[in-house]
PDB file of C-alpha atoms in Angstrom:
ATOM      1  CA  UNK A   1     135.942 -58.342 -72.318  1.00  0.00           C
ATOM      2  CA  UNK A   2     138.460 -55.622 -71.753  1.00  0.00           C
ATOM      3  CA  UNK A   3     138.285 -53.938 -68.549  1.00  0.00           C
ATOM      4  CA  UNK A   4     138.372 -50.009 -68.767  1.00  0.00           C
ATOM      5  CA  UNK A   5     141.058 -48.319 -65.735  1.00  0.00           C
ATOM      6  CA  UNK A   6     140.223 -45.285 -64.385  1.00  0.00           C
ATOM      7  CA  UNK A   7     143.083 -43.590 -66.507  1.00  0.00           C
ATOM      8  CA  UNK A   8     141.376 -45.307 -69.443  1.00  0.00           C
ATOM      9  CA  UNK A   9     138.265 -43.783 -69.111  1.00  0.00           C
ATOM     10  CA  UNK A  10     139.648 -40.658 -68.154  1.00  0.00           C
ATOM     11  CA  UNK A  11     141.628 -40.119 -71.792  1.00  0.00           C
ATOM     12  CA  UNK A  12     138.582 -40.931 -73.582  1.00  0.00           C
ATOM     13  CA  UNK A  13     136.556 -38.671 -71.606  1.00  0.00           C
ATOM     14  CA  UNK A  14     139.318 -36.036 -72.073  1.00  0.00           C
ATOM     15  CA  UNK A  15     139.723 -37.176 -75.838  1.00  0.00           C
ATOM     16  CA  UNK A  16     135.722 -36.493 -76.641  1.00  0.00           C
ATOM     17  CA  UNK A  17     136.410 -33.218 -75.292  1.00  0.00           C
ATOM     18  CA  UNK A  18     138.930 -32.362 -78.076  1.00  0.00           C
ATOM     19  CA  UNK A  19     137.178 -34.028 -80.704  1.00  0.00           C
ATOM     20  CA  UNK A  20     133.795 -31.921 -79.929  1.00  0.00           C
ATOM     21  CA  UNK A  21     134.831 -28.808 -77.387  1.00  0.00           C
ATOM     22  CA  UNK A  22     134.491 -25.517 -78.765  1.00  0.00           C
ATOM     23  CA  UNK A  23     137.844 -25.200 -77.081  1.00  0.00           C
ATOM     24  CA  UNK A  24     139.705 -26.990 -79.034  1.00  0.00           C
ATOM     25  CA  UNK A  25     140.160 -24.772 -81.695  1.00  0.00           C
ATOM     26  CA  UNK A  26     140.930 -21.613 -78.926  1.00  0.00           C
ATOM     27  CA  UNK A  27     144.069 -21.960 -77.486  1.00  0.00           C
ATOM     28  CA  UNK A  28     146.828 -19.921 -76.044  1.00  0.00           C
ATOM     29  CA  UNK A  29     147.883 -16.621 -77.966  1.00  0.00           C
ATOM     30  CA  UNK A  30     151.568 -17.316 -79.896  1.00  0.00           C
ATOM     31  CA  UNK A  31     152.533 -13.854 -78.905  1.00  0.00           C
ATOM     32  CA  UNK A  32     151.436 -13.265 -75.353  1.00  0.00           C
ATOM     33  CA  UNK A  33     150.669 -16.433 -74.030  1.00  0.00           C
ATOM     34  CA  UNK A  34     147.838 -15.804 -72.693  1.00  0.00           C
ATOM     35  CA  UNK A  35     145.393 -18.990 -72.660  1.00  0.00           C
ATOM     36  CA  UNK A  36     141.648 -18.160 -72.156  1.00  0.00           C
ATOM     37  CA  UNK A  37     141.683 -21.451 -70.135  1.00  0.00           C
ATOM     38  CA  UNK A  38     144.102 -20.573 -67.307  1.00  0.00           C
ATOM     39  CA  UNK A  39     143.060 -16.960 -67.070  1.00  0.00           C
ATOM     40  CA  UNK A  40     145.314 -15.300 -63.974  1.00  0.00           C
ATOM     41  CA  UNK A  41     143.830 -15.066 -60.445  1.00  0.00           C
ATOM     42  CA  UNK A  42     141.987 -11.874 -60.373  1.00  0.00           C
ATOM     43  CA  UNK A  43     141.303 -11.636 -63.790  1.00  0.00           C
ATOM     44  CA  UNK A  44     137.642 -12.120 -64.109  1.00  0.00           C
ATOM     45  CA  UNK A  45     137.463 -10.233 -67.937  1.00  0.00           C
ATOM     46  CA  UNK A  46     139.620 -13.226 -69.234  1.00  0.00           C
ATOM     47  CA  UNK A  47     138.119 -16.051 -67.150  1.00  0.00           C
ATOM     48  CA  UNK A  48     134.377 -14.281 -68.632  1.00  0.00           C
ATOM     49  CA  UNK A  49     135.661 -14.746 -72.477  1.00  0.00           C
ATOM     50  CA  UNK A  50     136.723 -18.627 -71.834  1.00  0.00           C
ATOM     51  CA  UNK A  51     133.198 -18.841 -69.787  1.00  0.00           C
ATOM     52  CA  UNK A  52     131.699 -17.123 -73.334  1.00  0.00           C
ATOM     53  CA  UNK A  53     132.783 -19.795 -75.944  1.00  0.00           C
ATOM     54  CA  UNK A  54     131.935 -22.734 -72.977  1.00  0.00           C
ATOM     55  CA  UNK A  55     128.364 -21.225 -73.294  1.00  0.00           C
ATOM     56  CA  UNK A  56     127.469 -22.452 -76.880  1.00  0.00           C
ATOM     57  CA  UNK A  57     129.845 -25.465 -76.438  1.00  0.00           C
ATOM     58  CA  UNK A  58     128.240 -28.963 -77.374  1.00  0.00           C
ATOM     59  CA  UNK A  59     129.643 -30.902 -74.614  1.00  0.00           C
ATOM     60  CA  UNK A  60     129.902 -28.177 -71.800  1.00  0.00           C
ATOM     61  CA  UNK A  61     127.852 -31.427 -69.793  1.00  0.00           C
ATOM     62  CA  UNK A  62     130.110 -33.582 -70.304  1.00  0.00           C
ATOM     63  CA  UNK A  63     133.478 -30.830 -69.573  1.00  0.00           C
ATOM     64  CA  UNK A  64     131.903 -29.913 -66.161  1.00  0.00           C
ATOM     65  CA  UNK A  65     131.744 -33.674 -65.611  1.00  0.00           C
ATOM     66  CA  UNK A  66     135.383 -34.752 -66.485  1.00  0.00           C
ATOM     67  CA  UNK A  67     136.394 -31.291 -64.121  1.00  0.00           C
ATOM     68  CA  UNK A  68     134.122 -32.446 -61.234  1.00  0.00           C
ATOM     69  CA  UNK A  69     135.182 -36.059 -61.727  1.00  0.00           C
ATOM     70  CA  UNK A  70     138.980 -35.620 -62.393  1.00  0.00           C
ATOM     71  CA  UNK A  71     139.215 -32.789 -59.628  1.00  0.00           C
ATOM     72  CA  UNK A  72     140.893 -30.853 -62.129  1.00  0.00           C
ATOM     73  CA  UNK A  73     142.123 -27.587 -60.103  1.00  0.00           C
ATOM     74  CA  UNK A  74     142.957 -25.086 -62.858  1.00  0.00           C
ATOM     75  CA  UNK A  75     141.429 -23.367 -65.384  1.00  0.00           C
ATOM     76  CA  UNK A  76     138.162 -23.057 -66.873  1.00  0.00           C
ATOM     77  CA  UNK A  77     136.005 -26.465 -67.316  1.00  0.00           C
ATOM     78  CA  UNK A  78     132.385 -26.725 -68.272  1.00  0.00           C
ATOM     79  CA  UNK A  79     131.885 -23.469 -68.236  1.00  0.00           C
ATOM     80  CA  UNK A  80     133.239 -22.527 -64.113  1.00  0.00           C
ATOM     81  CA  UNK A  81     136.270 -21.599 -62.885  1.00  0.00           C
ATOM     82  CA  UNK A  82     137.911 -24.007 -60.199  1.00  0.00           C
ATOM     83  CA  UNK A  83     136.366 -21.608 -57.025  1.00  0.00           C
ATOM     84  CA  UNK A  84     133.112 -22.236 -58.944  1.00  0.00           C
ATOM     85  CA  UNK A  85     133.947 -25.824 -59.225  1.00  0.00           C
ATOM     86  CA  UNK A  86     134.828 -26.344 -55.625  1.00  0.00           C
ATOM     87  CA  UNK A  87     131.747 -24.696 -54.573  1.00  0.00           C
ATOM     88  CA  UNK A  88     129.842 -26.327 -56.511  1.00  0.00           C
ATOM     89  CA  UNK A  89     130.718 -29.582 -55.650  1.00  0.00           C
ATOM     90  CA  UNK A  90     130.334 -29.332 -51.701  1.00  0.00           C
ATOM     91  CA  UNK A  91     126.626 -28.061 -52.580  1.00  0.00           C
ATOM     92  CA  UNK A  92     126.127 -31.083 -54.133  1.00  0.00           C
ATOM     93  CA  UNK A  93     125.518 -34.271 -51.693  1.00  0.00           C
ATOM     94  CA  UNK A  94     127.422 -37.565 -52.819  1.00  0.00           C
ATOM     95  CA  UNK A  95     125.460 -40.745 -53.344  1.00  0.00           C
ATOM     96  CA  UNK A  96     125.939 -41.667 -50.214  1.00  0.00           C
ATOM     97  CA  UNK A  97     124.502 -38.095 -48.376  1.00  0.00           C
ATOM     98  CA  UNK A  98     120.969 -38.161 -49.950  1.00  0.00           C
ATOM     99  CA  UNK A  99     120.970 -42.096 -49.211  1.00  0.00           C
ATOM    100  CA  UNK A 100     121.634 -41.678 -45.558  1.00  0.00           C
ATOM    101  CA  UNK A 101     119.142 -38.824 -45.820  1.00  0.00           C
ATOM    102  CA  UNK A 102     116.453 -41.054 -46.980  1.00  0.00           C
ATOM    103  CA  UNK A 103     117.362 -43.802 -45.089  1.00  0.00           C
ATOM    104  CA  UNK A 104     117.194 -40.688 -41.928  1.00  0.00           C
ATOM    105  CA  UNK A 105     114.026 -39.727 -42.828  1.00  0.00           C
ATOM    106  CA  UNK A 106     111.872 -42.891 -44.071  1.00  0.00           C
ATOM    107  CA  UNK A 107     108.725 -43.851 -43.060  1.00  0.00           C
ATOM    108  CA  UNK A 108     108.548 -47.406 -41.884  1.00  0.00           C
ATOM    109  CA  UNK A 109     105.079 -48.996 -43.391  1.00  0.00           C
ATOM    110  CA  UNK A 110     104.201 -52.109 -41.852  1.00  0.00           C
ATOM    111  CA  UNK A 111     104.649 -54.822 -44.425  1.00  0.00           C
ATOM    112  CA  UNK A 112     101.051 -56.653 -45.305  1.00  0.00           C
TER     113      UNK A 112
END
């Protein structure tokens, strides 16, 4: 049985996104360069139009996912810039947070 690396199952992840992402067929303009993707700092119409086409996308899920998993810094991902990103993933508690939460706050039942 092959084993799958993390940089293995990080190209497929990335690959499904090209297959099925409604971004794969938008990319940067030939004449200005601008990429809907990678809008500029500051630039909240461009980063809205990228956040537009994410918003009907099939595997938006699965983008976010790759983005959150992959730290990816740049650009637009699942639908969230990478502020939105980074907030987004200090709101949410890692595996180990909620279990030391539970673990915090259990009630001990006497066994029998």
């Amino acid at each position: 049985m092959a084993v799958l690396t993390n940089a293995d199952a990080e190209l497929a992840a990335r690959l499904r996104l090209t297959q099925f992402g409604s971004c794969a067929s938008v990319g940067a303009d030939s004449n200005t360069g601008f990429d809907p993707w990678f809008p500029l700092s500051g630039f909240d119409d461009d980063a809205q139009a990228a956040k537009r086409i994410c918003a009907s996308c099939p595997v938006q899920d699965d983008c976010l996912a790759v983005a959150l998993t992959f730290n990816e810094d740049f650009g637009i991902w699942g639908g969230l810039t990478a502020a939105e990103r980074r907030a987004l993933a200090i709101a949410i508690p890692t595996r180990n947070e909620v279990l030391d939460d539970l673990v915090e706050h259990a009630v001990c039942v006497p066994a029998g």
